[in-house]
Tab-separated table of C-alpha atoms in Angstrom:
chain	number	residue	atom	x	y	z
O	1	UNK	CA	-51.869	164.955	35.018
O	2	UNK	CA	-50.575	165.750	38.149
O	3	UNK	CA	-49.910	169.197	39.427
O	4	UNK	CA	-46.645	170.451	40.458
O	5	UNK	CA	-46.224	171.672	43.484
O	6	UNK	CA	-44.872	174.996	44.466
O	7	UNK	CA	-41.943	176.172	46.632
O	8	UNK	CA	-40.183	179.211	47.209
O	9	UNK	CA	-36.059	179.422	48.697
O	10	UNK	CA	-35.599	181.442	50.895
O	11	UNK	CA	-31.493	181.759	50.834
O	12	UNK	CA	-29.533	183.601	53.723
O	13	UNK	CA	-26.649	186.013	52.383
O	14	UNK	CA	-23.933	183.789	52.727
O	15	UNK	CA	-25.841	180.713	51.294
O	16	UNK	CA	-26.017	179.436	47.577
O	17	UNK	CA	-29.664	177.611	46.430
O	18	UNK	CA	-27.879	175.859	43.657
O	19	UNK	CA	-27.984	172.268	45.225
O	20	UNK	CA	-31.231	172.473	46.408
O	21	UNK	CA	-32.246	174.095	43.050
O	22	UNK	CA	-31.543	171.151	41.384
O	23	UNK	CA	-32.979	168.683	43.731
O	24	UNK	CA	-35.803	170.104	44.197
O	25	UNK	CA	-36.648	170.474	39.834
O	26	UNK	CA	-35.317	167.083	39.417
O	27	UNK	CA	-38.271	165.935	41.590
O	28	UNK	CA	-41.180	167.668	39.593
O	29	UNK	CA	-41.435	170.482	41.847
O	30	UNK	CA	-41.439	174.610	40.491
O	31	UNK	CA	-39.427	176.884	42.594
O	32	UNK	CA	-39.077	180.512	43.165
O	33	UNK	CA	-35.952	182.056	44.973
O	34	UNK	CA	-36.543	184.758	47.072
O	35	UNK	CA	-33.874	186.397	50.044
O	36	UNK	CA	-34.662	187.357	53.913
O	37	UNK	CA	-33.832	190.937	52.482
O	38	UNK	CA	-36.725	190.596	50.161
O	39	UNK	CA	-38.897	193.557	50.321
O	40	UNK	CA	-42.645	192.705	51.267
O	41	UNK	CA	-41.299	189.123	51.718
O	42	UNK	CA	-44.434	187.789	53.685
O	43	UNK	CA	-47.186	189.167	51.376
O	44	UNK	CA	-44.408	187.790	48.070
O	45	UNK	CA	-45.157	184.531	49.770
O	46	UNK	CA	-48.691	184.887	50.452
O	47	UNK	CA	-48.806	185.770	46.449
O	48	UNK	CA	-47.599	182.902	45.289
O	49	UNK	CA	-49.517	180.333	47.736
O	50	UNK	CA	-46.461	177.898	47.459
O	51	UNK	CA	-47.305	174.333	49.015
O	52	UNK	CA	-44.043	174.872	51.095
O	53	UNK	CA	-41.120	177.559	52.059
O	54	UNK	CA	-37.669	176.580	52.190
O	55	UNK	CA	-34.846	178.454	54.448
O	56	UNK	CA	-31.809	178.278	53.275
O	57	UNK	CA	-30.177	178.963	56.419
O	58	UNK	CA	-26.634	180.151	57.543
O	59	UNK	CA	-24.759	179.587	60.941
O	60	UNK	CA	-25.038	183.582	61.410
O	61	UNK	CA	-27.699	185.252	63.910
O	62	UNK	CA	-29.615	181.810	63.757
O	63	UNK	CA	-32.156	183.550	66.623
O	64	UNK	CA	-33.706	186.461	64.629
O	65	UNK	CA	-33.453	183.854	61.544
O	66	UNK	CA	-35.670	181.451	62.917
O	67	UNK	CA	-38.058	183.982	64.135
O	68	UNK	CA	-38.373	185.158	60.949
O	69	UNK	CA	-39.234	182.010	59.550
O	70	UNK	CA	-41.918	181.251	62.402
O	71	UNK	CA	-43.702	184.199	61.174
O	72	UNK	CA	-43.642	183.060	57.942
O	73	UNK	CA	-44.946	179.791	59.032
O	74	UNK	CA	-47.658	181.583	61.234
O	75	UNK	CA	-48.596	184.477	58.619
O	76	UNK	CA	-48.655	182.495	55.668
O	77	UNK	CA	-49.731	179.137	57.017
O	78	UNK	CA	-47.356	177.344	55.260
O	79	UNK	CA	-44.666	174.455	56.367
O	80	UNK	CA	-40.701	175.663	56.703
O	81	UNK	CA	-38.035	173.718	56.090
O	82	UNK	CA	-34.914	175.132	57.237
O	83	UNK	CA	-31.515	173.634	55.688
O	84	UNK	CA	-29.266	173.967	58.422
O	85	UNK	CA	-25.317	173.425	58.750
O	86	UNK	CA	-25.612	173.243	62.098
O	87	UNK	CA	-28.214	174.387	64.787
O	88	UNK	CA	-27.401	176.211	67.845
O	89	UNK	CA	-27.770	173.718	71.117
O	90	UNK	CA	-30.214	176.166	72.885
O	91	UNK	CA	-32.693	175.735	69.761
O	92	UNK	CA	-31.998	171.986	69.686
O	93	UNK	CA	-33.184	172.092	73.778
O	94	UNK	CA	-36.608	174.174	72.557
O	95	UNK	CA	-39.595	171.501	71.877
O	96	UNK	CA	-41.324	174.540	70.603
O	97	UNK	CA	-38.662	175.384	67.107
O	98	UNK	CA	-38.306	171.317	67.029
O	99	UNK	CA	-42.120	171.023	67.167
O	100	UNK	CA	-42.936	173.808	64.568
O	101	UNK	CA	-40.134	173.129	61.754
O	102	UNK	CA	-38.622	170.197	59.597
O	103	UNK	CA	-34.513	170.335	59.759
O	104	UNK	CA	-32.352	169.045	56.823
O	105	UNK	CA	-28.553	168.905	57.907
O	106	UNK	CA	-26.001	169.707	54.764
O	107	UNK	CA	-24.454	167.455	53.506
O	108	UNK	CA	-27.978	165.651	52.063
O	109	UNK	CA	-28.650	163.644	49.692
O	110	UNK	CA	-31.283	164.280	47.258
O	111	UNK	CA	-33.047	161.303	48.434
O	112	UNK	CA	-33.001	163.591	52.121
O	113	UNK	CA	-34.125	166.450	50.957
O	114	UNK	CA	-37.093	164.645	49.104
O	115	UNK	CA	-37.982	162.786	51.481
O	116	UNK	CA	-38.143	166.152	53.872
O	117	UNK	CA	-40.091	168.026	51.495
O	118	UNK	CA	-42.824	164.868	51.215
O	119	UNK	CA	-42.968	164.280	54.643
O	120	UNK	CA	-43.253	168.035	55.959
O	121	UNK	CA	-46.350	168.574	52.625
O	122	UNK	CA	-48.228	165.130	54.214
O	123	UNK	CA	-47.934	166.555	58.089
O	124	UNK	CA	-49.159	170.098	57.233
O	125	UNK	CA	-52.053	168.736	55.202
O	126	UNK	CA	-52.862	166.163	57.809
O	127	UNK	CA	-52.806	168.858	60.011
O	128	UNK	CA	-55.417	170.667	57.763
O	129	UNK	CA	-57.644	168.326	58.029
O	130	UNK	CA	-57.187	167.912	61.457
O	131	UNK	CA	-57.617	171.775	62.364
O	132	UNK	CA	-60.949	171.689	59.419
O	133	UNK	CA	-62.349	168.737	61.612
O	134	UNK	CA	-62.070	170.237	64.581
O	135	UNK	CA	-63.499	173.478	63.543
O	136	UNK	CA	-66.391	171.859	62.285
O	137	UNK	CA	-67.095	169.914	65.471
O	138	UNK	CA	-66.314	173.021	67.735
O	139	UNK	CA	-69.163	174.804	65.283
O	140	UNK	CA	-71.613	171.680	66.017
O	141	UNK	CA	-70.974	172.018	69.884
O	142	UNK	CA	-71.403	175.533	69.922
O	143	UNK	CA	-74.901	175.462	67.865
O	144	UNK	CA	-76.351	172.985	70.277
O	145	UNK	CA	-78.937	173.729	72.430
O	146	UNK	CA	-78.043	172.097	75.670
O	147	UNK	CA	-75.010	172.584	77.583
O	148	UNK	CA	-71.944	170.910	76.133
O	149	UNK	CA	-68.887	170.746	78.557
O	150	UNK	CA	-66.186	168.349	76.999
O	151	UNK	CA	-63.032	167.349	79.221
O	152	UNK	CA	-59.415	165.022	78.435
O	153	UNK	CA	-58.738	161.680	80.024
O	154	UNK	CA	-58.121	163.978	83.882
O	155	UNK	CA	-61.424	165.613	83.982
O	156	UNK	CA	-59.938	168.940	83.349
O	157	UNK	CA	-62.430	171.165	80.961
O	158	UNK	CA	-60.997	171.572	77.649
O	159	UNK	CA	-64.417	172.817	75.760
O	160	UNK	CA	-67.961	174.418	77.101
O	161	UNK	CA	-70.379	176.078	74.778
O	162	UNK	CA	-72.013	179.260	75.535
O	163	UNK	CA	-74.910	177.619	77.323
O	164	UNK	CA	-72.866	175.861	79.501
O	165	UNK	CA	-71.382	179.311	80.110
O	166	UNK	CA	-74.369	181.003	81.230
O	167	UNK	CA	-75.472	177.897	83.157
O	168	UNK	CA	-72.457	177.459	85.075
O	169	UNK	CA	-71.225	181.644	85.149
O	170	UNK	CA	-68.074	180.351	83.666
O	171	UNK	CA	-66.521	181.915	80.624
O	172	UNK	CA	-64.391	179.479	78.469
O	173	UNK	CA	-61.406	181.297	79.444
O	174	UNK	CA	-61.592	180.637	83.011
O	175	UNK	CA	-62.574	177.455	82.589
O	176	UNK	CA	-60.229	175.915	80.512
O	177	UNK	CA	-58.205	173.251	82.267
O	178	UNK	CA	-60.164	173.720	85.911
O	179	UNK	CA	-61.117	170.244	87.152
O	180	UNK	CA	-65.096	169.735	86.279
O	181	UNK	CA	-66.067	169.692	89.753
O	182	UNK	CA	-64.854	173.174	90.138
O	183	UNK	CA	-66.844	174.411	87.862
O	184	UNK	CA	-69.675	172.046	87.512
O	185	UNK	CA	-70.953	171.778	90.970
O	186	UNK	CA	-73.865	169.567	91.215
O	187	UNK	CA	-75.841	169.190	94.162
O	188	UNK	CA	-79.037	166.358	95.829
O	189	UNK	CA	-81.717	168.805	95.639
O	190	UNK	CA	-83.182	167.286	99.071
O	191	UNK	CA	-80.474	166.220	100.946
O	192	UNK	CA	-77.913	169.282	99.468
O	193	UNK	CA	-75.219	166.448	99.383
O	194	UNK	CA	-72.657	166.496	96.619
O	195	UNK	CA	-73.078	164.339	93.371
O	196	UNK	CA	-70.428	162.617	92.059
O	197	UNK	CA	-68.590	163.254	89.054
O	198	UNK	CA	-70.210	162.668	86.385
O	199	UNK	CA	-66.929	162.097	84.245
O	200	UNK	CA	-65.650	160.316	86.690
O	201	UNK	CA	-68.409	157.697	86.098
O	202	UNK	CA	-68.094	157.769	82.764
O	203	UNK	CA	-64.184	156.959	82.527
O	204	UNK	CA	-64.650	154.334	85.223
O	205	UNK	CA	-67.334	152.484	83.411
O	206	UNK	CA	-66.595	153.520	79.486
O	207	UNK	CA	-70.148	154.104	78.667
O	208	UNK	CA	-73.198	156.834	79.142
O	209	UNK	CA	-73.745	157.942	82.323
O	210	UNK	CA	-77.220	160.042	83.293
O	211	UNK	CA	-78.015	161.684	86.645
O	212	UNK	CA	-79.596	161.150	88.824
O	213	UNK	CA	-83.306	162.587	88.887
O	214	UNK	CA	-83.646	166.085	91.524
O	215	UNK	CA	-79.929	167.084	90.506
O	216	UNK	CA	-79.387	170.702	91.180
O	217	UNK	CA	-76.118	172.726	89.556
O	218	UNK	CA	-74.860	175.264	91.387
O	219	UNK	CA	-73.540	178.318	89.146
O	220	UNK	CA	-70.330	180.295	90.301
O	221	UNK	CA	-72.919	183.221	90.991
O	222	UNK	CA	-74.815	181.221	93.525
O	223	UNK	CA	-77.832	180.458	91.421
O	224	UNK	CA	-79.188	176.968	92.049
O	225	UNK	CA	-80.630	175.598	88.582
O	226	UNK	CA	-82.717	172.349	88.421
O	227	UNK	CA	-81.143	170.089	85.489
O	228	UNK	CA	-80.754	166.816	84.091
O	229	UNK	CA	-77.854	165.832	81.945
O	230	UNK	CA	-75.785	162.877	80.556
O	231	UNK	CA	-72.040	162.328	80.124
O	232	UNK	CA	-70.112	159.613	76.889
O	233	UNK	CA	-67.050	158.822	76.660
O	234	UNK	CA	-65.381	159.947	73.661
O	235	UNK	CA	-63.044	157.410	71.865
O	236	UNK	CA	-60.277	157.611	69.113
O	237	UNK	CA	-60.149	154.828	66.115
O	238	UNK	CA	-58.894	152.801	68.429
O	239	UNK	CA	-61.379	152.638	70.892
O	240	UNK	CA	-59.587	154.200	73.513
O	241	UNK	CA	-61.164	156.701	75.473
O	242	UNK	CA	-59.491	160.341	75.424
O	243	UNK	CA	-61.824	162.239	77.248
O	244	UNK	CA	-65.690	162.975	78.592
O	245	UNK	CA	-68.879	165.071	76.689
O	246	UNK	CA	-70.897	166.346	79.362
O	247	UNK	CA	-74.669	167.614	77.656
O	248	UNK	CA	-76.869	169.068	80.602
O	249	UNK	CA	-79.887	171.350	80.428
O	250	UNK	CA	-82.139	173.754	82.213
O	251	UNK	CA	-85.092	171.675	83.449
O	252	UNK	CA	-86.573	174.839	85.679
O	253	UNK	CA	-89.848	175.387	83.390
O	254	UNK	CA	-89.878	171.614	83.075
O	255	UNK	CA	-90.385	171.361	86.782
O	256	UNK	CA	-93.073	174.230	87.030
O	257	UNK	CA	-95.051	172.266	84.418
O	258	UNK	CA	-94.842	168.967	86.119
O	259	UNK	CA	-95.768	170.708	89.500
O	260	UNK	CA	-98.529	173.122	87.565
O	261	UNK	CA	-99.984	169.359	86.354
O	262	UNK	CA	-99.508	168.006	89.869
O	263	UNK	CA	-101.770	170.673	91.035
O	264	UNK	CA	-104.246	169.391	88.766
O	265	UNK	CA	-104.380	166.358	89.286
O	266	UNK	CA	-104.569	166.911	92.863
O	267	UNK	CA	-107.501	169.424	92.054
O	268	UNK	CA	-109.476	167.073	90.545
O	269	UNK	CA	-108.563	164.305	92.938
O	270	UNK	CA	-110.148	166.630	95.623
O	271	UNK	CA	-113.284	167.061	93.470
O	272	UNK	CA	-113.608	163.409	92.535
O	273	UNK	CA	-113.069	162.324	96.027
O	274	UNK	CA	-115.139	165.114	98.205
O	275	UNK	CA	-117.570	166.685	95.966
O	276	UNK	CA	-121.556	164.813	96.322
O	277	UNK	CA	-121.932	165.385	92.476
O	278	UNK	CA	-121.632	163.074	90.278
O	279	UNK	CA	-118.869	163.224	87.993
O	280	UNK	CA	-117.354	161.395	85.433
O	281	UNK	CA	-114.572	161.318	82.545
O	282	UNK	CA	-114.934	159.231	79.344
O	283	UNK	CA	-112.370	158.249	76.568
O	284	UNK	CA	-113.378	158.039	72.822
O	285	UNK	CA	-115.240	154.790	72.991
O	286	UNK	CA	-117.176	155.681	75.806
O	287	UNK	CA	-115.088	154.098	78.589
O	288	UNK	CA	-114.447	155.523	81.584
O	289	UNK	CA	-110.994	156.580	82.680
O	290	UNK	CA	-112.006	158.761	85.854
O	291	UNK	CA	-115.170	158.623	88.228
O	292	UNK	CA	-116.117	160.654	90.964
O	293	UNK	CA	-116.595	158.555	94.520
O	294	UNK	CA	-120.237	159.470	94.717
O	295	UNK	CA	-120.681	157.879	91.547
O	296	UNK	CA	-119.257	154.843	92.536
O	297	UNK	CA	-120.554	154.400	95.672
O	298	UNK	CA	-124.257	155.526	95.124
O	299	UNK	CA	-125.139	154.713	91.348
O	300	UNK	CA	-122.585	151.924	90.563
O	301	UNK	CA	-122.694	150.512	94.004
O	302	UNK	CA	-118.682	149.845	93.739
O	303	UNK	CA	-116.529	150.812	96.417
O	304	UNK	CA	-113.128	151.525	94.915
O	305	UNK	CA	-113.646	153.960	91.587
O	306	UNK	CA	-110.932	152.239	89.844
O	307	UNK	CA	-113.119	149.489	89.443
O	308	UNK	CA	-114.982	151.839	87.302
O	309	UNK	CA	-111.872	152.516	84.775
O	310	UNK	CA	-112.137	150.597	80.928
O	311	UNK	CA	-115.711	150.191	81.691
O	312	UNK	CA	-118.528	151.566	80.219
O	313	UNK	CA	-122.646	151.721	80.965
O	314	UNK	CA	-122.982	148.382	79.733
O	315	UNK	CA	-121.354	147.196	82.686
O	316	UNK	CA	-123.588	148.966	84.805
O	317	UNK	CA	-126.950	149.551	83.258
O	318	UNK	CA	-129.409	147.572	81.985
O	319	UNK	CA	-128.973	147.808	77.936
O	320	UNK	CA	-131.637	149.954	76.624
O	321	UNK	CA	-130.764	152.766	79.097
O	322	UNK	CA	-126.872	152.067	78.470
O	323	UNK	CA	-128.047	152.308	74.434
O	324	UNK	CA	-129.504	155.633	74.795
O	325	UNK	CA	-126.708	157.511	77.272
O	326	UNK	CA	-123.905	155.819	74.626
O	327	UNK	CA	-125.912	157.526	71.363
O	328	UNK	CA	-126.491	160.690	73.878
C-alpha cells in the first residue's frame, strides 16, 4: 500500500484553503492547515515532517510573505508552493524567488495544482539525492591522502582537500573560483621555467594527464615542494566533460631516498671500481650480480665486470674447485 503523503496550508488572512482542500484530498494526499500567524509555525512544521508546504498567498505585503516562506523552505528543508493571484513584477525579475519556489496562478485546475505538487515532490527529492551524492564524494575527496584540487570546464578551483591546502598555503575559501595557475604554481625544477597547466592539458586532450618528472610546486608561502601528480577529466552520463581532478603529492622524502640510494650505489661503485680486494655479490643460486674490477681483471681475466653478471664459478673454475666454493 502506498503511503500518503503529507502537506500542510499555509493560508494568508484574506485567503480561503477550501479549493485547494479539496484538490489536494481528492488526490490521496493528508493535509494540515496552519496560518502565517501560527505560533511556533517553523518548529509546527518541522513536527509534522510534511513531504511539502503550501502558501496560500494573498496580493498583500507579498515581500515579507515570501521571506517568510524562504525560511520555511531553508529551516525546514522542505519544497513551497506558493498559490499566487498575482506576483509582484520585481519578484518575477529575481532568478533567486523563481529559482527557489514552484508558482500556481488562481484560477487552476485540479489537474494544475497536481501536477505542481508532483513535480515540485520529484525536484526536491532529486535534489536529495543530488546534495547526498555530493556529500558523499566531497567526504571521499577529503579522506584521501594526496592532494585533490577539482576545477569546472574554465579551470577555476571549485574543490581542494585539506592536503592540497597545506601544500599549496591556500585555504578553500580563498581559493574557490581563482584560476588553478594562481594557486597551483608549478615550476621545472632545473630550468625554474613554468609548467603548463595541467587542466589545461587535460580539457584539450579529454584524458589523464601526468607531469612531468622534476616538477616543483610553489606554495603561496614561498616553499618550493618536490611533487608528482596527475589530472582526469571528469564527465557527466553523457560523456561530456564538466571539469578537471587534479591528485598531486609530496614526493620530498621520496627524493631523499632515491638520492640516499644513489649514494650507495655510488659508494659501492667506488669500492668495486678502486679498491685491490676482491669483492663480489651473489644472488640465491650462486650467480653473480656485482664484481669488483680486481676480480675481473686478475682472477677471471675479463676486462669489463659485467661480463661477470648471471655467471657463476662454473664459468670460471675448473669444476671440482667451483663444486666446493658453491657447497661453501
Amino acid at each position: 500500500m502506498m503511503v500518503k503523503q503529507k502537506l500542510i496550508l499555509i493560508n494568508d488572512a484574506d485567503k480561503s484553503g477550501a479549493e485547494i482542500t479539496k484538490v489536494t484530498k481528492a488526490a490521496g494526499y493528508t493535509l494540515k492547515t496552519l496560518d502565517f500567524t501560527a505560533a511556533g509555525l517553523p518548529a509546527q512544521i518541522r513536527a509534522h515532517k510534511p513531504d511539502l508546504v503550501l502558501v496560500n498567498l494573498g496580493s498583500a505585503k507579498q515581500a515579507g510573505k515570501i521571506k517568510k516562506s524562504a525560511e520555511i523552505q531553508t529551516g525546514c528543508a522542505v519544497p513551497v508552493v506558493l498559490v499566487v493571484d498575482n506576483i509582484e513584477d520585481s519578484f518575477l525579475d529575481n532568478d533567486a524567488v523563481l529559482d527557489r519556489f514552484s508558482f500556481v496562478k488562481r484560477p487552476f485546475t485540479p489537474r494544475e495544482l497536481e501536477y505542481a505538487l508532483e513535480l515540485a515532490i520529484s525536484r526536491a527529492k532529486m535534489q536529495q539525492k543530488l546534495d547526498n551524492n555530493q556529500a558523499w564524494v566531497t567526504t571521499t575527496l577529503k579522506s584521501i591522502g594526496d592532494a585533490v584540487i577539482t576545477t569546472d570546464i574554465d579551470c577555476r578551483i571549485n574543490f581542494m582537500n585539506q592536503v592540497a591546502e597545506q601544500l599549496t598555503s591556500w585555504k578553500l575559501d580563498e581559493a574557490l573560483g581563482q584560476e588553478l595557475s594562481n594557486v597551483f604554481q608549478i615550476v621545472n625544477e632545473f630550468t625554474g621555467q613554468a609548467v603548463e597547466n595541467p587542466a589545461k592539458k587535460v580539457l584539450q586532450k579529454g584524458v589523464v594527464q601526468g607531469l612531468a618528472n622534476h616538477t616543483i610546486l610553489i606554495s603561496k608561502a614561498g616553499k618550493r615542494i618536490p611533487i608528482d601528480d596527475s589530472g582526469a577529466p571528469i564527465k557527466d552520463d553523457q560523456g561530456n566533460i564538466s571539469g578537471v581532478v587534479l591528485i598531486f603529492r609530496d614526493i620530498t622524502e621520496q627524493r631523499k631516498a632515491e638520492k640516499a640510494l644513489e649514494f650507495e650505489k655510488t659508494l659501492i661503485d667506488a669500492m668495486l671500481n678502486y679498491f685491490p680486494e676482491y669483492i663480489y655479490f651473489k644472488d640465491l643460486n650462486s650467480r653473480f650480480y656485482r664484481i669488483s674490477k680486481s676480480l675481473a681483471t686478475e682472477v677471471f681475466g675479463i676486462n669489463d665486470p659485467q661480463e661477470a653478471i648471471g655467471k657463476s664459478d662454473f664459468d670460471f673454475f675448473p669444476e671440482q674447485f667451483a663444486k666446493e666454493d658453491y657447497q661453501t
